[in-house]
Amino acid sequence: MSNDLPQARTAVVTGASSGIGAASARALAAQGFRVVCAARRTDRIEELAAEIGGEAITCDITDQESVDALAAAVPTCHVLVNNAGGAIGTDRVDDADLDGWRWMYDVNVLGLVRVTKALLPALRASGDAVIVNLGSTAGRWAYEGGAGYTTAKHAVKVVSETLRLELNGEPIRICEVAPGMVRTDEFALVRFGGDQARADAVYAGVDQPLLAEDVADAVAWVATRPSHVDIDEIVIKPRAQAAAHKVHRRE
Ligand code: 8X3
């Protein structure tokens, strides 16, 4: 049945079960996108999809079959938010837990590439697409104990730059949104293996770390620029953070 109403544009958000991913799904839905919420935790994304009138697709970005199933369910995609990722541990290079490093590369880099590859036909089919890769200030600065994560996030920056070169001439824009200190329910808790005290210490005395909604606001802004406007990258930090090592904390 045809009508004169414009079709809602489709956005896919990975890691949509919490934090920046969930907030981005909400922000994009508020901008009129039909949002496909993808993540491993089905109960969470089903709840979110019901809230925002979107669709939940259970997906593990480290698993090719799972990503293929996501791609098969999304024939046309206008916005892809590669958000799924994370950090584990703060081991020094001379004490590197290689399993943790492998996990970080697998999730932050290979997962992003796997999803992007799988959804490129759908992005092309849209005729006007934006890929937003969630990087990090960890992709800009090294810090002691951070190399397993900072190397992976530097890779996200370089993959984003490479894609922009390779897709030049196609109607697909690539943006890397690189947040600094963001207080979410899970990022630091996962990094410290569930140790809430260590997770809380990351933000101790910091006046207003960013919230997931602050980053989602940037994601939605990027996704809603006119077609000819490419935003290469956004580095977004709380006012209290000048650099990885330079964070103002109350006494
Ligand atoms: C998070 C930023 O400083 O914890 O992506 O590595 S940091």
PDB file of C-alpha atoms and ligand atoms in Angstrom, residues 136-138 143 149 179-180 187 191, ligand 1:
ATOM      1  CA  SER A 136      37.575   7.013  22.718  1.00  0.00           C
ATOM      2  CA  THR A 137      40.103   9.509  23.966  1.00  0.00           C
ATOM      3  CA  ALA A 138      41.957   6.231  24.613  1.00  0.00           C
ATOM      4  CA  TYR A 143      48.253   6.013  29.669  1.00  0.00           C
ATOM      5  CA  TYR A 149      42.451  -0.745  25.444  1.00  0.00           C
ATOM      6  CA  PRO A 179      34.472  10.273  24.388  1.00  0.00           C
ATOM      7  CA  GLY A 180      36.688  10.783  27.391  1.00  0.00           C
ATOM      8  CA  PHE A 187      32.215   0.475  31.561  1.00  0.00           C
ATOM      9  CA  ARG A 191      37.028  -3.153  33.348  1.00  0.00           C
TER      10      ARG A 191
HETATM   11  C1  8X3 B   1      37.070   5.514  28.059  1.00  0.00           C
HETATM   12  C2  8X3 B   1      38.163   6.508  28.272  1.00  0.00           C
HETATM   13  O1  8X3 B   1      40.152   7.135  29.746  1.00  0.00           O
HETATM   14  O2  8X3 B   1      38.833   5.229  30.461  1.00  0.00           O
HETATM   15  O3  8X3 B   1      36.839   5.211  26.711  1.00  0.00           O
HETATM   16  O4  8X3 B   1      40.306   5.056  28.570  1.00  0.00           O
HETATM   17  S1  8X3 B   1      39.411   5.928  29.305  1.00  0.00           S
END
